mmCIF file of C-alpha atoms in Angstrom:
data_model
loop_
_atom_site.group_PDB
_atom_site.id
_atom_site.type_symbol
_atom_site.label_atom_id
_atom_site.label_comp_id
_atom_site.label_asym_id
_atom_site.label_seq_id
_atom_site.Cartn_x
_atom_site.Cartn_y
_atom_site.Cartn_z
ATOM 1 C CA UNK A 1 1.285 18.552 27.222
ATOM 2 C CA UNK A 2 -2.089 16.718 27.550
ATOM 3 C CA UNK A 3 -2.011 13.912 24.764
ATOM 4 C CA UNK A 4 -5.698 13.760 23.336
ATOM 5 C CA UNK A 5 -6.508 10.194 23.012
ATOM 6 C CA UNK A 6 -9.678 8.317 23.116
ATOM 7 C CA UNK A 7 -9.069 5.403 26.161
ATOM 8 C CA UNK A 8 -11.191 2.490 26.629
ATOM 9 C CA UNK A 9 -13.430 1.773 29.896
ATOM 10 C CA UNK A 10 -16.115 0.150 30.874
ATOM 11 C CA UNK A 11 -18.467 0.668 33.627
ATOM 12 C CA UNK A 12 -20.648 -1.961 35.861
ATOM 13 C CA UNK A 13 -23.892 -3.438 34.658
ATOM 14 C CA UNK A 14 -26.208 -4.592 36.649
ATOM 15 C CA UNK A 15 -28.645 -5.808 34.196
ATOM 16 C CA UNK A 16 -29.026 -6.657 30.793
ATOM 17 C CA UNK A 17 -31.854 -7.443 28.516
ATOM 18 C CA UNK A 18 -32.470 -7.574 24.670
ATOM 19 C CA UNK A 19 -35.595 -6.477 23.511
ATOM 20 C CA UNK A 20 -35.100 -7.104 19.766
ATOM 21 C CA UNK A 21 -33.028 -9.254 17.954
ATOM 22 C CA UNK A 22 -32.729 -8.935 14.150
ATOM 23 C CA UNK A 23 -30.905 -10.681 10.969
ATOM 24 C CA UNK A 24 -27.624 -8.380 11.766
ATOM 25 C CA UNK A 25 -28.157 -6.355 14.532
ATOM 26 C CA UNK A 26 -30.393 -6.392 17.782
ATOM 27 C CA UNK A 27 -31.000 -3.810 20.379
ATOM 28 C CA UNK A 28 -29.688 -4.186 24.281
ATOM 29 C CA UNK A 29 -31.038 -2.118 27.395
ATOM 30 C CA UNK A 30 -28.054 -2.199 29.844
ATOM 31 C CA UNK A 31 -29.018 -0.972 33.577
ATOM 32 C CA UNK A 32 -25.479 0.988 33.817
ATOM 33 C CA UNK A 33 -23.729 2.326 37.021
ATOM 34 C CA UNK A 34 -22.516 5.841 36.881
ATOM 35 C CA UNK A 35 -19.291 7.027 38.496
ATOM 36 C CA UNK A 36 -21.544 8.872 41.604
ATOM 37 C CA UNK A 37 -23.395 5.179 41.860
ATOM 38 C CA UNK A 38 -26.508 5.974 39.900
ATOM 39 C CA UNK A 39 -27.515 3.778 37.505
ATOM 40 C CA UNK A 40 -29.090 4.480 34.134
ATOM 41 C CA UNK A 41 -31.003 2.630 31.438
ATOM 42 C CA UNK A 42 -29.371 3.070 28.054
ATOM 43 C CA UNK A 43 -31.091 1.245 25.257
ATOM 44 C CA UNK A 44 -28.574 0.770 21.451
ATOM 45 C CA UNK A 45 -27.601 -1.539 18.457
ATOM 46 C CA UNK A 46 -25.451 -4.040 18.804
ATOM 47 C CA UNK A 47 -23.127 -3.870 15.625
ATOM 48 C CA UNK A 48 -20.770 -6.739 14.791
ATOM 49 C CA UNK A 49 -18.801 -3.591 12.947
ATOM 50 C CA UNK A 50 -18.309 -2.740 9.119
ATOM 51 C CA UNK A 51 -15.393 -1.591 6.866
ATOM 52 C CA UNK A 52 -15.039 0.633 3.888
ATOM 53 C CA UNK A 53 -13.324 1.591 1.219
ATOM 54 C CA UNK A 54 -12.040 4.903 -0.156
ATOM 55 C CA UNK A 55 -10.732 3.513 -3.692
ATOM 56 C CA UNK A 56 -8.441 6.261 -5.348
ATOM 57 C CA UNK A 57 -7.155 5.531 -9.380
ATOM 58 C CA UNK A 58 -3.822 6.907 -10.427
ATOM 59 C CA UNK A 59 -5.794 10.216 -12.054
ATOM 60 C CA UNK A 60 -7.179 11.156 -8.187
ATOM 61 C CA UNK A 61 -10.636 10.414 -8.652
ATOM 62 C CA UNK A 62 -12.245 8.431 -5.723
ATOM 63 C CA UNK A 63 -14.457 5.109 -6.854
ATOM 64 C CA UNK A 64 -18.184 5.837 -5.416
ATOM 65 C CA UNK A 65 -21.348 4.352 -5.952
ATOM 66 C CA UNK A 66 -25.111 5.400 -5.283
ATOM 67 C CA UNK A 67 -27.631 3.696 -3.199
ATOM 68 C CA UNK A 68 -30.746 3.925 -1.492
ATOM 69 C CA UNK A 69 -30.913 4.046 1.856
ATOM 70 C CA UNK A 70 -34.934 3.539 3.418
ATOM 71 C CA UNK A 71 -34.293 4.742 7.295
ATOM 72 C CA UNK A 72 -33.259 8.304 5.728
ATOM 73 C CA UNK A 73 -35.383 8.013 2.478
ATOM 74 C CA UNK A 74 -32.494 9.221 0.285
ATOM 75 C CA UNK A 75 -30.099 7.782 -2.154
ATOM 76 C CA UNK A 76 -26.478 8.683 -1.773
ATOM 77 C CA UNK A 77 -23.644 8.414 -2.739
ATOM 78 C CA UNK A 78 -21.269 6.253 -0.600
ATOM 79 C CA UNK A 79 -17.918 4.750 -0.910
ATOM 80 C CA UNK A 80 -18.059 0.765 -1.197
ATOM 81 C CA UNK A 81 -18.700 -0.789 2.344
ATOM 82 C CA UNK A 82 -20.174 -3.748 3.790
ATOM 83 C CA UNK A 83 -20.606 -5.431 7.610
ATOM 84 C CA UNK A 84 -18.357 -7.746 9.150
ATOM 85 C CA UNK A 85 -20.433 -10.956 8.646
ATOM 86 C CA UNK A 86 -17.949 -13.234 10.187
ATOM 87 C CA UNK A 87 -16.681 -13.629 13.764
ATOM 88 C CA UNK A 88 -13.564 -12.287 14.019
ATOM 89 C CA UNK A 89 -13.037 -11.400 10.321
ATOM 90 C CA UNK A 90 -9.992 -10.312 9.094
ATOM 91 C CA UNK A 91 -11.002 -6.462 8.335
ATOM 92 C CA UNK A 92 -8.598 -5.939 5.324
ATOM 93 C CA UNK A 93 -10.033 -9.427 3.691
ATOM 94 C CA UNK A 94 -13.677 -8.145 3.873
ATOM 95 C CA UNK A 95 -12.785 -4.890 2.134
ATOM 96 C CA UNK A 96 -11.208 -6.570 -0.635
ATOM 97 C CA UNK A 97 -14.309 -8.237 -0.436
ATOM 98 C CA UNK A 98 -16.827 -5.690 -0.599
ATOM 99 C CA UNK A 99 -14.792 -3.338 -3.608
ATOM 100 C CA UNK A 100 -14.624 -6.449 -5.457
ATOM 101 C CA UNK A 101 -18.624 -7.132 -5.159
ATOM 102 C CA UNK A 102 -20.050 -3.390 -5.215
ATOM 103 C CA UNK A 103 -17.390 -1.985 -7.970
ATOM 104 C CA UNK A 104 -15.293 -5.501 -9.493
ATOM 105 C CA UNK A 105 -12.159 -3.514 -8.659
ATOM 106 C CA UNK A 106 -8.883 -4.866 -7.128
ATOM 107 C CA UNK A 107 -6.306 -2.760 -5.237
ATOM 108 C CA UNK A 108 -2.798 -3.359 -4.500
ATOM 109 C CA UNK A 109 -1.853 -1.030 -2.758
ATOM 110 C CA UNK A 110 -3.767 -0.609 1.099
ATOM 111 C CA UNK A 111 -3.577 1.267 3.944
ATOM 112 C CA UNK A 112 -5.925 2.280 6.629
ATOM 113 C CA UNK A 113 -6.626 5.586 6.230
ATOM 114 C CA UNK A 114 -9.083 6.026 9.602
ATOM 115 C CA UNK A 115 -11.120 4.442 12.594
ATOM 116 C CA UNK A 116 -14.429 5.813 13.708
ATOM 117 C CA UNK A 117 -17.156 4.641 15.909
ATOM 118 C CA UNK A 118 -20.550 5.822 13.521
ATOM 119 C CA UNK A 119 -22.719 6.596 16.497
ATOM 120 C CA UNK A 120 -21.658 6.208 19.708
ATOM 121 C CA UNK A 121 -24.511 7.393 21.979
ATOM 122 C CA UNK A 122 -26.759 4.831 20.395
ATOM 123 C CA UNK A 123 -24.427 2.486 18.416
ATOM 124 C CA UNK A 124 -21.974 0.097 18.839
ATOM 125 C CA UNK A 125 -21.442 0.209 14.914
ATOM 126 C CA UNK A 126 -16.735 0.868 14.682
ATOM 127 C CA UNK A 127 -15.860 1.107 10.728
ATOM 128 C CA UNK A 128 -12.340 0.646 9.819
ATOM 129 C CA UNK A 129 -12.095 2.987 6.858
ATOM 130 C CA UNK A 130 -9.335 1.511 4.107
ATOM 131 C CA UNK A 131 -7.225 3.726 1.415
ATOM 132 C CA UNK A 132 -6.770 1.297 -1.753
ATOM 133 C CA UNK A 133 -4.313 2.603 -4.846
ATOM 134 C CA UNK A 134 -3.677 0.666 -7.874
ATOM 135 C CA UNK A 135 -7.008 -0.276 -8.769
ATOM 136 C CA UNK A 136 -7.794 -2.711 -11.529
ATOM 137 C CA UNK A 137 -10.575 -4.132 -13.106
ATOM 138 C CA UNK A 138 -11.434 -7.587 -11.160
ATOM 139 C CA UNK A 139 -11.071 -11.170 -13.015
ATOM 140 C CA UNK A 140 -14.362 -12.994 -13.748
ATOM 141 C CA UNK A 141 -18.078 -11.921 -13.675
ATOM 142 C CA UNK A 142 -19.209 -10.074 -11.936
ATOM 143 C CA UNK A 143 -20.944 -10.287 -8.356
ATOM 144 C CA UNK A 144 -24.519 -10.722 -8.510
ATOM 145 C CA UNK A 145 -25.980 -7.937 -6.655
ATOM 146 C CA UNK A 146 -29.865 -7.999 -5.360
ATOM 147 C CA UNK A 147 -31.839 -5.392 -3.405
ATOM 148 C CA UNK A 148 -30.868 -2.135 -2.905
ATOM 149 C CA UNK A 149 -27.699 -3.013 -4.613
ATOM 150 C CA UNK A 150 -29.196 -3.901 -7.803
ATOM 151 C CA UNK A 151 -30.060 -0.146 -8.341
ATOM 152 C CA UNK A 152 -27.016 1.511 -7.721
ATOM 153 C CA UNK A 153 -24.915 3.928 -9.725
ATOM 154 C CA UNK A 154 -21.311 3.850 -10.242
ATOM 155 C CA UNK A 155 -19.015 6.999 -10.398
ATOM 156 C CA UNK A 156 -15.261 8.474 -10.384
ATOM 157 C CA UNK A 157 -14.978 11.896 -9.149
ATOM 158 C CA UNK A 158 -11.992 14.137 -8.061
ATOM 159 C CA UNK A 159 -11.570 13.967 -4.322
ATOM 160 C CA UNK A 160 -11.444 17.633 -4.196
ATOM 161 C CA UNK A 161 -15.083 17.600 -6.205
ATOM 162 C CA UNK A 162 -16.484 15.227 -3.137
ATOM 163 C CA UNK A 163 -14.966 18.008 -0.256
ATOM 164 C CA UNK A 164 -16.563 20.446 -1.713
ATOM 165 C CA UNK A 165 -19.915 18.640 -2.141
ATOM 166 C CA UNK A 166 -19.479 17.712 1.941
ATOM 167 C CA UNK A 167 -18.969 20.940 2.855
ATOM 168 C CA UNK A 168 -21.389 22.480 0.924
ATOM 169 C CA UNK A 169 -23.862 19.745 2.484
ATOM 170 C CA UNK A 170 -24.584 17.920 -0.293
ATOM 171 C CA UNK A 171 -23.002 14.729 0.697
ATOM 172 C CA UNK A 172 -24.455 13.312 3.851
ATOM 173 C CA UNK A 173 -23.035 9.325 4.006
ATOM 174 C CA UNK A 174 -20.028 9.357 7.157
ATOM 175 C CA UNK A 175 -17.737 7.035 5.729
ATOM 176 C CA UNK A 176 -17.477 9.399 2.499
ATOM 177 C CA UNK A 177 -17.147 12.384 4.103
ATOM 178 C CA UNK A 178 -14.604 11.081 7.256
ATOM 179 C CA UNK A 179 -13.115 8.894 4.196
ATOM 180 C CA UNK A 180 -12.552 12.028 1.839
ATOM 181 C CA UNK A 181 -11.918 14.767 4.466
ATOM 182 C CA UNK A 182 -9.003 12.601 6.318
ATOM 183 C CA UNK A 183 -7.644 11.565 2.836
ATOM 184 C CA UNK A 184 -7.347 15.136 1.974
ATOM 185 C CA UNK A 185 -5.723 16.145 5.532
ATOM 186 C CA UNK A 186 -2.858 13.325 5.089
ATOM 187 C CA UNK A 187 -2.257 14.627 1.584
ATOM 188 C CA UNK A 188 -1.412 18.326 2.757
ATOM 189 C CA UNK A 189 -0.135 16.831 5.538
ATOM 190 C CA UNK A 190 2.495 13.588 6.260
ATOM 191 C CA UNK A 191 1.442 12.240 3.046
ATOM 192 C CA UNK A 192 -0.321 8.635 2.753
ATOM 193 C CA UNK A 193 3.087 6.366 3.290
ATOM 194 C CA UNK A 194 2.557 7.845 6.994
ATOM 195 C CA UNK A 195 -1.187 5.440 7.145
ATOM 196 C CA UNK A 196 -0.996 2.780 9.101
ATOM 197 C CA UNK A 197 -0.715 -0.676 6.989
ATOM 198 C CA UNK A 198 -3.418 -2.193 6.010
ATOM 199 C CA UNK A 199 -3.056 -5.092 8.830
ATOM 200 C CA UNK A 200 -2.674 -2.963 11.749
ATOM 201 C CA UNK A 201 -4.392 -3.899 15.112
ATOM 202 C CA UNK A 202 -7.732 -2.727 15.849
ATOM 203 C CA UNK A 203 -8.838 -3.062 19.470
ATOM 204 C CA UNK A 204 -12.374 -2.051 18.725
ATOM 205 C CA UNK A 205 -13.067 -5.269 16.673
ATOM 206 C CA UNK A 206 -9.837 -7.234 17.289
ATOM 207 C CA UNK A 207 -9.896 -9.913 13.848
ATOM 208 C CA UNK A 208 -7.348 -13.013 13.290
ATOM 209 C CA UNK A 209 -4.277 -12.284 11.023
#
């Protein structure tokens, strides 16, 4: 039987430039040589990577907020997420991180639920998608948000509610819809003490324990 599993390479580069360089991300143009020894300019973001957070409460409704995103010129509705500002970053740390400054919610319970590059042809973006159960409400004030954050819109729907608002394309942000459609496949299927815990290793963006 073939096993189907992604497996990490790399091929030669002869050159490398970066055109653009921004607060968080810039933009590289690799000169890249094929396996028939062609080579081939392929411009993309560099990502230093993100993580989110699909936050479920003991009722089965999934913690979501609304925000407004300029590139696409839409607001949606997203689960909490947030880059990975620091070097080698614990991934589970910035997580509890972001749900406790977008929602001022606390989990005890966390698993990851899924790993996906965003967009690989032009991206170096990998998200490390988190389940949290037993949510509470977070000690102290609250986070001070500013820019697009200031505007957004908090929510707790049924998971089943955000599936069929995916599938009926009405729910575009990736991190919701991987987040709720592989939360809903481990339910009818292993069931979520089968996730991986919370500190397992991630070779895309390997972090300090």
């Amino acid at each position: 039987m073939t096993t189907i599993k992604d497996t990490a390479e790399e091929w030669e580069v002869r050159a490398t430039e970066t055109p653009f360089v921004g607060n968080k991300t810039s933009v590289r143009t690799d000169d890249v040589v094929t396996p028939d020894g062609s080579v081939v300019r392929r411009d993309y973001q560099v990502h230093p990577g993100s993580v989110a957070v699909l936050a479920l409460d003991d009722q089965g409704r999934v913690l979501i907020l609304k925000q407004y995103r300029h590139p696409v010129r839409h607001k949606l509705w997203e689960i909490p997420a947030g880059l990975l500002d620091i070097p080698g970053e614990n991934p589970l740390h910035a997580a509890q991180r972001e749900l406790y400054e977008e929602a001022h919610v606390k989990a005890e319970d966390w698993r990851v639920l899924t790993d996906v590059y965003t967009t690989p042809g032009g991206c170096s973006e990998a998200v490390r998608i988190f389940l949290a159960r037993d949510l509470s409400e977070a000690e102290g004030e609250r986070f001070e948000v500013e820019d697009e954050e200031a505007d957004m819109e908090l929510a707790r729907v049924p998971l089943g509610e955000l599936v069929r608002g995916v599938l009926a394309g009405e729910l575009h942000n990736n991190c919701l819809v991987v987040g709720a459609l592989a939360l809903t496949a481990v339910q009818a299927g292993d069931g979520v003490e089968s996730l991986r815990p919370a500190e397992a290793p991630w070779p895309a963006r390997p972090f300090e324990a």
